[in-house]
Short mmCIF file of C-alpha atoms and ligand atoms in Angstrom, two decimals:
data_model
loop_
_atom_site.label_atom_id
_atom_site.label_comp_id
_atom_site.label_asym_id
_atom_site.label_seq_id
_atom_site.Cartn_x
_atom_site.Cartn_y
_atom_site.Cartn_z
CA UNK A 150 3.53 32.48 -6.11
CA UNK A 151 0.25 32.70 -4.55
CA UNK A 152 -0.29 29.20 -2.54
CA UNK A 153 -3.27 30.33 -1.23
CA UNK A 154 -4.67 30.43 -4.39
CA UNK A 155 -3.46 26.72 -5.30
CA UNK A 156 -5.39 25.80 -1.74
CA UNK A 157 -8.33 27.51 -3.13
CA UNK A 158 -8.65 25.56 -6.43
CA UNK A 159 -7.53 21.72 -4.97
CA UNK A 160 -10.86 22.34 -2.49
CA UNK A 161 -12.98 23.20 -4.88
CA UNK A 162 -14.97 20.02 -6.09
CA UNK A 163 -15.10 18.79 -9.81
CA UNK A 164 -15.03 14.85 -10.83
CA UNK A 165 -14.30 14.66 -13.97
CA UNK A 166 -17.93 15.67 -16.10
CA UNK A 167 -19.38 17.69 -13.48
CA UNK A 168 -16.30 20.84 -13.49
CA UNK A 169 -18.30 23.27 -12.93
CA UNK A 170 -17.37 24.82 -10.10
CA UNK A 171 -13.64 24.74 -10.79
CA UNK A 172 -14.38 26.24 -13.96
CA UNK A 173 -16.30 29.04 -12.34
CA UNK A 174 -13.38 29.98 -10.19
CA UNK A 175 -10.91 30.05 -12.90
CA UNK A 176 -12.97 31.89 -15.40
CA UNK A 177 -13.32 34.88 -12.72
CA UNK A 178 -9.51 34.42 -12.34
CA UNK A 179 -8.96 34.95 -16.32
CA UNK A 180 -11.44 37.64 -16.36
CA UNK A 181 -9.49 39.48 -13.55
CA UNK A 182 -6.76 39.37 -16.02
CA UNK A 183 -8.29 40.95 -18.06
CA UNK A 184 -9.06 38.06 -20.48
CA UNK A 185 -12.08 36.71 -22.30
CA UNK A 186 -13.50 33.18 -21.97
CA UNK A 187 -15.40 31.11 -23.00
CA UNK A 188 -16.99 27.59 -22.51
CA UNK A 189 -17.59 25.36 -25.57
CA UNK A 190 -19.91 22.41 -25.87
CA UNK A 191 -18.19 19.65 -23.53
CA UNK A 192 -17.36 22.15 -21.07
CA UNK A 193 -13.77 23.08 -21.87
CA UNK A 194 -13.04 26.77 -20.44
CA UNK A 195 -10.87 28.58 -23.41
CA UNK A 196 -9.07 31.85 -23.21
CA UNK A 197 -6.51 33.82 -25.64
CA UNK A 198 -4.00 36.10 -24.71
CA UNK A 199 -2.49 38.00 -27.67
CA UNK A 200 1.39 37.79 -28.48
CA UNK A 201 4.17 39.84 -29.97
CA UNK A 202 4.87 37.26 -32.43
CA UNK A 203 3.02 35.78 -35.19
CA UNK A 204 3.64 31.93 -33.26
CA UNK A 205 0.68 30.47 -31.01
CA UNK A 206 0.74 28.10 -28.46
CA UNK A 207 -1.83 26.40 -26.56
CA UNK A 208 -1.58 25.64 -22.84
CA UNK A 209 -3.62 23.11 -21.26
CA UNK A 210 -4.58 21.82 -17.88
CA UNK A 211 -7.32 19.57 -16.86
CA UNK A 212 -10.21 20.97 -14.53
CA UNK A 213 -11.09 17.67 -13.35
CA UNK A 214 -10.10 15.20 -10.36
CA UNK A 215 -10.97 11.47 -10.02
CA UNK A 216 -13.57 10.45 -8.01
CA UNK A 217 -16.93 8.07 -7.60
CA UNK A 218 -20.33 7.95 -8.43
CA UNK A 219 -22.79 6.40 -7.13
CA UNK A 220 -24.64 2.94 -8.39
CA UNK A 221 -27.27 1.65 -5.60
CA UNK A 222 -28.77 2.71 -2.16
CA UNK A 223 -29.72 -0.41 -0.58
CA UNK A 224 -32.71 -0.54 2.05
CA UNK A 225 -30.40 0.44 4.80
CA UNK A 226 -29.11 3.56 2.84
CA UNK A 227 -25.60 2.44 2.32
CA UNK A 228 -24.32 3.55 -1.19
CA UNK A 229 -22.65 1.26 -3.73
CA UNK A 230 -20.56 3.36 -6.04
CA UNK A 231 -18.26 2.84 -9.12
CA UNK A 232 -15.06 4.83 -9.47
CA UNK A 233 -14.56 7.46 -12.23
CA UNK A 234 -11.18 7.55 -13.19
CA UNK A 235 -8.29 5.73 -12.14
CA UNK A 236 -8.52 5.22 -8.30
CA UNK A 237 -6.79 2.46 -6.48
CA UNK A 238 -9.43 1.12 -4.18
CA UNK A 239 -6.63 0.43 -1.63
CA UNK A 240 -6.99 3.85 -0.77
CA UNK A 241 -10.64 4.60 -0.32
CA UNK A 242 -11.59 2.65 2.90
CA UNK A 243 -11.75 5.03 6.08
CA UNK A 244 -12.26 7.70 3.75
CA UNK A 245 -14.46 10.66 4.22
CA UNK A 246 -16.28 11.67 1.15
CA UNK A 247 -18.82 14.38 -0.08
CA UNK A 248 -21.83 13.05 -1.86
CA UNK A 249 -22.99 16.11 -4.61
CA UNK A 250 -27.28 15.27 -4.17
CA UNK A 251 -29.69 17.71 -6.00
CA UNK A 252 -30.52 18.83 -2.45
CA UNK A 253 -26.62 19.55 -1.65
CA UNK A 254 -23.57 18.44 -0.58
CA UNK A 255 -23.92 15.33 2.20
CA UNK A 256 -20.79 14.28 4.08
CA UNK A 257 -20.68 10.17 4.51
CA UNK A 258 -17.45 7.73 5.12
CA UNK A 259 -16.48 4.83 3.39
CA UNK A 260 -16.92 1.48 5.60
CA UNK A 261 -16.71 -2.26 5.15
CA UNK A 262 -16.34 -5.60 7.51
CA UNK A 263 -14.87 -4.52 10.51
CA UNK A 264 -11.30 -6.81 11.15
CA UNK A 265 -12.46 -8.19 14.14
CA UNK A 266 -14.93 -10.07 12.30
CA UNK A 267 -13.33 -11.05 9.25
CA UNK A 268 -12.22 -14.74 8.34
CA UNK A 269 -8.60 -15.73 8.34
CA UNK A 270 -7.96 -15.38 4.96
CA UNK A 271 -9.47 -12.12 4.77
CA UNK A 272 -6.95 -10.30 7.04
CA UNK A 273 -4.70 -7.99 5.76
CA UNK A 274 -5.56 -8.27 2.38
CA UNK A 275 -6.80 -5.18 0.55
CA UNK A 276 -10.81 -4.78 0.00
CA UNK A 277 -11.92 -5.18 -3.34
CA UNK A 278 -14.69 -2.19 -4.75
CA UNK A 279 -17.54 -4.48 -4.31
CA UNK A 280 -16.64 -4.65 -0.62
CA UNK A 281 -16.47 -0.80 0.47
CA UNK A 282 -19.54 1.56 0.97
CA UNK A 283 -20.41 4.44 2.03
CA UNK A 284 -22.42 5.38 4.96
CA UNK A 285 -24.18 8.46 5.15
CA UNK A 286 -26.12 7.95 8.69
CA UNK A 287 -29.18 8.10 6.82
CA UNK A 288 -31.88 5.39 7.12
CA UNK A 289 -32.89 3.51 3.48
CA UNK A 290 -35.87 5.76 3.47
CA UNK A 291 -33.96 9.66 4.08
CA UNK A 292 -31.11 8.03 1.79
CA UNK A 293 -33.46 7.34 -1.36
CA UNK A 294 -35.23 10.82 -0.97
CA UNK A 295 -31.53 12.69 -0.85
CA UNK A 296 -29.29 10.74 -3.14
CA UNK A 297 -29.79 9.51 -6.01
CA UNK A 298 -28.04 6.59 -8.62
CA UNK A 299 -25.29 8.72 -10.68
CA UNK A 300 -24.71 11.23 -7.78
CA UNK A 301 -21.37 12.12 -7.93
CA UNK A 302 -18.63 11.65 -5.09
CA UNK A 303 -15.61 13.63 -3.87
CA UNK A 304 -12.56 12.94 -1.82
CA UNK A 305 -12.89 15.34 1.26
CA UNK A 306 -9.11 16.13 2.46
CA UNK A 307 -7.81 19.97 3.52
CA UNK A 308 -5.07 21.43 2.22
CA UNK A 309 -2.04 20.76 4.54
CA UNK A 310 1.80 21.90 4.69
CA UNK A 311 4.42 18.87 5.36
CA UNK A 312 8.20 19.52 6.17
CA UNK A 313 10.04 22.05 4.09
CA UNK A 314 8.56 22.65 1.17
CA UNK A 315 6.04 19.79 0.33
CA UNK A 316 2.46 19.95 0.39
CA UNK A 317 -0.59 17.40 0.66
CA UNK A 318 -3.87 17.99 -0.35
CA UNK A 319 -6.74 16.00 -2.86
CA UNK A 320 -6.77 17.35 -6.63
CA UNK A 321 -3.14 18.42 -7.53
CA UNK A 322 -4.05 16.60 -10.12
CA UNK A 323 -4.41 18.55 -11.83
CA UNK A 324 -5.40 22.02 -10.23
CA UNK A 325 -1.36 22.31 -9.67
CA UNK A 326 -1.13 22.54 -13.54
CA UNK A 327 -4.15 24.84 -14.08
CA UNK A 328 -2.47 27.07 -11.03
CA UNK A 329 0.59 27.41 -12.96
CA UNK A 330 -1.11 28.26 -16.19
CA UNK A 331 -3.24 30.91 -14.58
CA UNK A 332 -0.08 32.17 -12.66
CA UNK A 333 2.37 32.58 -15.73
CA UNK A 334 -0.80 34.55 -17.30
CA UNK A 335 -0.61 36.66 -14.26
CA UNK A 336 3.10 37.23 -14.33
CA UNK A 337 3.92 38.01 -18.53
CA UNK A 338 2.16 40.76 -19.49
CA UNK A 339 3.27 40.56 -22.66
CA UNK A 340 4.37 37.23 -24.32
CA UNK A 341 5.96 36.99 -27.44
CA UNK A 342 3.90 33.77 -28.07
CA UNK A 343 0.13 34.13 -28.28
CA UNK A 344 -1.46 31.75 -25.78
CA UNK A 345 -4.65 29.54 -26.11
CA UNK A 346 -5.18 28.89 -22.36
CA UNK A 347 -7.15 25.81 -22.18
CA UNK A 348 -9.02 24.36 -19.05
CA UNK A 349 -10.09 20.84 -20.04
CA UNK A 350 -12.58 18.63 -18.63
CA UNK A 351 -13.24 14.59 -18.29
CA UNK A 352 -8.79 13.90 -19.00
CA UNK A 353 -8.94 11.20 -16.00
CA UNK A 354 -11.74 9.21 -17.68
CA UNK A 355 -9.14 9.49 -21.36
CA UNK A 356 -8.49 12.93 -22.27
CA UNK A 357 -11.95 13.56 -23.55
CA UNK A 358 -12.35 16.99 -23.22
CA UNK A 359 -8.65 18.63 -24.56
CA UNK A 360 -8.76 17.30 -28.13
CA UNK A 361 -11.72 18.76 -28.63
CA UNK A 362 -10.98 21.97 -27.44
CA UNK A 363 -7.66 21.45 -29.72
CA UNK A 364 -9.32 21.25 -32.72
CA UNK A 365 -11.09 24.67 -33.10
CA UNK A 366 -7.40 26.62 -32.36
CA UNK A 367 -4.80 27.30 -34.36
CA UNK A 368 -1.63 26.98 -32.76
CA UNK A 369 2.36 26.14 -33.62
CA UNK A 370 2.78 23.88 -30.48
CA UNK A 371 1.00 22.49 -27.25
CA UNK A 372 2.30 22.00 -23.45
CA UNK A 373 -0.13 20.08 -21.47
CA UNK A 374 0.89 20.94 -18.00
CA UNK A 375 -0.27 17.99 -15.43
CA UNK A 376 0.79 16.68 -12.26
CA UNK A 377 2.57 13.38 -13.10
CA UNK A 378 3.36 10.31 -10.56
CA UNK A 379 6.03 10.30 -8.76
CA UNK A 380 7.41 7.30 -7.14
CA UNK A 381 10.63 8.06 -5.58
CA UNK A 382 9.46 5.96 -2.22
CA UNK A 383 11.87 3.21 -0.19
CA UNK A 384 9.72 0.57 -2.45
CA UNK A 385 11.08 1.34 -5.52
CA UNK A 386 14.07 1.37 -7.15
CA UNK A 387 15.80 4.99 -8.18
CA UNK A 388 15.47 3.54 -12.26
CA UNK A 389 12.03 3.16 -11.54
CA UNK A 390 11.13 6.96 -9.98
CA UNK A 391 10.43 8.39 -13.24
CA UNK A 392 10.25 11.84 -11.63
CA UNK A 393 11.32 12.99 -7.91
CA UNK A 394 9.92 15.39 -5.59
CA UNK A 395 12.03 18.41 -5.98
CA UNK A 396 14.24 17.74 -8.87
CA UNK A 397 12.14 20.32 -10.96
CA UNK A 398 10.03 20.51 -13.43
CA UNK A 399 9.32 17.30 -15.62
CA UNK A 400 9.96 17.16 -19.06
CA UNK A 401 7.91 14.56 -20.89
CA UNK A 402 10.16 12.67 -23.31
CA UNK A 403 7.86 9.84 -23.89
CA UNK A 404 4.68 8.32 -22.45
CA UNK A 405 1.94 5.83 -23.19
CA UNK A 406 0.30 8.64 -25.18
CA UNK A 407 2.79 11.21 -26.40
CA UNK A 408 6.38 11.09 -27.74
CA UNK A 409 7.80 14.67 -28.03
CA UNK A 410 9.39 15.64 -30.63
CA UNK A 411 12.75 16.17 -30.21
CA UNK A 412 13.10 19.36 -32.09
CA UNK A 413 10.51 20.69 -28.82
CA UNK A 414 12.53 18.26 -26.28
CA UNK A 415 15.87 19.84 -27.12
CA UNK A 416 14.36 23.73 -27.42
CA UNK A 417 12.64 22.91 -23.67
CA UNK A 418 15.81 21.39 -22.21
CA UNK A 419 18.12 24.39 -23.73
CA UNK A 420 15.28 26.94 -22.35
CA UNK A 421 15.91 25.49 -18.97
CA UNK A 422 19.59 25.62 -18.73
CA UNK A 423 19.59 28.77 -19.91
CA UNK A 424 17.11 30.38 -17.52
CA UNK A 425 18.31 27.85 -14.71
CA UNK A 426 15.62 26.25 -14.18
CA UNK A 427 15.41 23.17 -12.83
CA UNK A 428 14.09 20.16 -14.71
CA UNK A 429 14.01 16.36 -14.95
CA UNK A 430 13.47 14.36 -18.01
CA UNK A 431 10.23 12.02 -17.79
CA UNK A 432 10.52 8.92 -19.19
CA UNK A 433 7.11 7.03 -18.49
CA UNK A 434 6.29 3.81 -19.81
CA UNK A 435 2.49 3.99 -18.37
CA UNK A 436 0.14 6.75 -18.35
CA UNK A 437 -0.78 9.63 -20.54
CA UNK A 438 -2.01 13.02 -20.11
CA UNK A 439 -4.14 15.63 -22.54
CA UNK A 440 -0.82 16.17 -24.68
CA UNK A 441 -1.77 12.75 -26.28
CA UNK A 442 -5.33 14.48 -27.47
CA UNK A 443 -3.91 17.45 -28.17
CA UNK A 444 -0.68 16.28 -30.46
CA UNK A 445 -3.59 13.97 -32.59
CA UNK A 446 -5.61 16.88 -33.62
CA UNK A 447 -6.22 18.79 -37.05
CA UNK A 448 -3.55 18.22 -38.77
CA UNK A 449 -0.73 17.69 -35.86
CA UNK A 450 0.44 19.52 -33.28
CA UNK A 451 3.61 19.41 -31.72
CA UNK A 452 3.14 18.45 -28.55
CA UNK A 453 4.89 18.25 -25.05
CA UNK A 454 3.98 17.17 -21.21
CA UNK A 455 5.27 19.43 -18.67
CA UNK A 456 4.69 17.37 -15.65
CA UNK A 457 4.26 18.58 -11.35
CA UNK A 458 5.86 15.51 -9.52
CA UNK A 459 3.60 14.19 -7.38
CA UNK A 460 2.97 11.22 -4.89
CA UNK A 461 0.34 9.21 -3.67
CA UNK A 462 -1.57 10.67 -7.04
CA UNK A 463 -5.04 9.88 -7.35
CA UNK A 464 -5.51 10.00 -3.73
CA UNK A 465 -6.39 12.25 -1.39
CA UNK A 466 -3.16 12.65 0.01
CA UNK A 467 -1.59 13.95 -3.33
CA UNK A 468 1.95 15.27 -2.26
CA UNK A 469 4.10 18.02 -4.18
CA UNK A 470 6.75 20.16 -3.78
CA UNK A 471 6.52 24.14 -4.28
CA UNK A 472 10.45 24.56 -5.70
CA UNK A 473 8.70 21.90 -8.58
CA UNK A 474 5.68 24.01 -8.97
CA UNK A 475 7.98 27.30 -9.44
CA UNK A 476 10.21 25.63 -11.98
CA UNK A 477 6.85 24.56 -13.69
CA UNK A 478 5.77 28.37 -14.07
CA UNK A 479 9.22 29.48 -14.16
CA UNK A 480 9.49 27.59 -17.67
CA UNK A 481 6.02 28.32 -19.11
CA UNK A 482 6.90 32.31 -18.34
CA UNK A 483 10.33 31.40 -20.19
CA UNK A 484 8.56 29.85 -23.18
CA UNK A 485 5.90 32.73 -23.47
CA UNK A 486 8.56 35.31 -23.09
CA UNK A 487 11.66 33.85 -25.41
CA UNK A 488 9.34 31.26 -27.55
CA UNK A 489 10.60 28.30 -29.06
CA UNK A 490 13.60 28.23 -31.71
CA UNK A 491 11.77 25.59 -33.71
CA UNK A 492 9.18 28.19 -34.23
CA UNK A 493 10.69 30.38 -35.70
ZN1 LIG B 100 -3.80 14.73 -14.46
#
């Protein structure tokens, strides 16, 4: 597997409605393949690669990261923003961010109260949204002329390698997912299932972009391929994990959006035993992913999650494990190359 190239897509910046860049990269990618693309009305990037077999699947991974937007520039030029998407505002103060103007990209931080001059009953309590801003070191004046109300914001964060075989960076979610779609492309050259590769935008804001997309292919069955939350930390208990760094790939059972069938649950879970691949079953009470667009359009499609454990998600410090990435691409390769028994 080509990390570098996973490095390369979680820098790239694209909140979720403004994907453009990511969706430049990865339509060079496809076209280095060999493949055509193309970009529909909501931005979705869509490609087709042919198979031996009259069965087609689609494939889809969401372009887009959270992030925030901004809402005011007071007289001092400090920026009020919203988030977009589902960001814990624990995890935004001290942050450096990127501010996308029309004049370029502007580096700021995000500040509030200093402790030393908070009340009692402040201290140690987390900062609510209203409370956090971001400071560009621009007076009100330079601030109104640069930025402008609905400019978008990014996480800033490089790429970084933790012990063994973890790694940290912003945007795993979901660039992890649209790594592994464009690197099982790269490694089956010819797949007995025809794949609709899709590269959907706006899924942190609720799946806006894949059903869309969905709707104008034809295809037998549909793996969304995502980075999932994993919460296998000393504050929870092991029942409550739902997926662990580096026990595999997860296979989506049920979530708040999707319940697999279990004609596509068993065919998954015998694919991976039989290839030896390494997989968990994800059982998620909360949360969704495009699978849940994806499953609801035409008529049906049968639909399943195939998740990238990850921790801290929707941070900048996103961790992941590469043995979970490989058993992710490991098992789409395995599904392009043997197909699905319920298929045929
Ligand atoms: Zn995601």
């Amino acid at each position: 597997m080509d990390i570098s190239n996973l490095e390369k897509l979680t820098q790239l910046d694209g909140v979720s409605g403004r994907e453009d860049a990511v969706r430049g990269e990865i339509e060079a990618q496809l076209q280095a393949l060999g493949l055509q693309t193309r970009t529909d009305a909501l931005g979705n990037l869509i490609s087709y690669k042919d198979g031996t077999g009259p069965h087609k699947i689609i494939l889809c991974a969401h372009m887009d990261e959270v992030g925030l937007m901004v809402k005011y520039i007071s007289s001092a030029g400090f920026l009020s923003f919203i988030t977009v998407g589902g960001i814990d505002p624990r995890t935004l103060l001290a942050q450096r961010v990127t501010v996308h103007t029309s004049s370029g990209p502007v580096t700021g931080v995000i500040g509030t109260k200093p402790a030393h001059i908070t009340q009692e009953t402040e201290r140690g309590k987390a900062v609510p949204l209203s409370d956090l801003f971001i400071d560009i070191g621009m007076d009100g004046e330079e601030a109104a002329q640069i930025v402008s109300p609905g400019d978008f914001v990014t996480l800033q964060r490089p790429f970084a390698r933790l012990g063994g075989s973890r790694l940290c960076s912003k945007a795993f979610d979901d660039r992890v997912g649209c790594f592994c779609i464009l690197e099982a492309l790269k490694r089956v050259k010819k797949p007995l299932l025809g794949v609709h590769a899709v590269f959907s935008v706006q899924e942190e804001v609720g799946l806006r972009g894949a059903g869309t997309a969905a709707f104008g292919l034809q295809a037998d069955a549909a793996f969304a391929v995502d980075a999932t939350g994993a919460a296998d930390i000393p504050l929870c208990r092991p029942q409550d994990y739902l997926v662990c760094l580096g026990g595999g790939v997860g296979v989506s059972a049920i979530d708040a959006a999707t319940i697999t069938p279990k004609w596509m649950l068993d065919d998954i879970i015998s694919l991976c035993r039989a290839e030896n691949i390494r997989y968990q079953v994800r059982i998620a009470p909360r949360g969704g992913n495009d699978a849940g667009a994806i499953h609801r359009s035409r008529t049906g499609i049968a639909s399943c999650a195939l998740s990238i454990p990850t921790r801290n998600i929707h941070s900048n410090v996103e961790v992941t494990d590469i043995n979970d990435i490989r058993a992710a691409v490991d098992l789409l390769c395995a599904v392009l190359e043997k197909g699905l028994r319920g298929l045929k």
